[in-house]
């Protein structure tokens, strides 16, 4: 039997404790699968004395995580500190530079520095594994680096943030508004006290930037991801979308177009009954289309000690068995520069919600502005009235009121819809800023 694989772990929060628990409780079966033992030999964290429910007496302690990263007594450095720069990045660079394999769950660090770290790992012929960084327990990195290897990607998309999916699911189920559901989610521990990062779409954008590279063989370019969060979605949007046969999800989508690659995170109308529409609660899912594979979707837990530890341990097992891959699925030197597609060139259907003055001609002005941009309307819904009114049906209203109207467009350019909405605002036919939600063709 080979020598034990010696592991050092930096960061002993929920995930770090979960990794130690899994490696301890499932030690026998992991050893049988690897034909060698995996031993945690050393750890590092901010506080030595905090009660984590694990006995740290068995491990060497390092105050400095970078010192642990270079220590001769380890073969693998597991980085569970987090943060795009700072101690996490310094320690990972120290480990890779010293020829230690690295396993990390740090999506922010990879979104900003993944390409450069991949070069560094390859220069010292070590692994940089990061399954836990993208959708927690879902094995999408392994799928893209290995199982997808013969395919040309057409599109990759997913529900990449459990907090947002939980909030949208509750808003739909309880017909409740965003603010109240967010407060409940915070009370239950499903949302952070400062939820900006999750609900603003930035966490999902980090994960999408990594997936884009794996799918399209490009350098990681987080700065080019178009990001919108879920904070402006209302319970009525969700209800009207439902009446029209859609659900609203926060999707991350990467897609190759004629002008470059679109990377976008935003609330999205997806057809009810499509596999992604049925992913509810805190669950994540990633779907990818390959030219030979066709469609594949993997659903699972995107966060939590058990699911995330499962991915970290799988990455360690790969190293124990000598399965060392180029981090981004191809030699870093062969990654293509990322060419962004302009968001204004995005083409798709749109859901548009307008609060319209109930005065003669108001609706005609709106229709005129849409027609000027060559936008074809698929349906018109007057909220609080008969939902699902056909475009040819007369919209009878009481005079002197504001009416909420939802338009669903056929496929059009983002530039066209933005220009039409800007003209509609200037015309003064509406009483509030229009809201638009993109529709994804699935
Ligand atoms: N906060 C994330 C989520 C999990 O809500 O899905 C870690 O990325």
Short mmCIF file of C-alpha atoms in Angstrom, two decimals, residues 100 129 138 175 210 226 251 260 285 346:
data_model
loop_
_atom_site.label_atom_id
_atom_site.label_comp_id
_atom_site.label_asym_id
_atom_site.label_seq_id
_atom_site.Cartn_x
_atom_site.Cartn_y
_atom_site.Cartn_z
CA UNK A 100 2.09 21.24 -2.55
CA UNK A 129 -8.78 21.33 -7.28
CA UNK A 138 -22.64 19.25 -7.21
CA UNK A 175 -47.28 35.09 -2.35
CA UNK A 210 -15.36 29.66 -13.43
CA UNK A 226 -23.29 41.17 -16.33
CA UNK A 251 -29.87 32.12 -13.37
CA UNK A 260 -18.34 36.70 -28.23
CA UNK A 285 -28.54 23.00 -10.34
CA UNK A 346 -28.33 39.98 -26.25
#
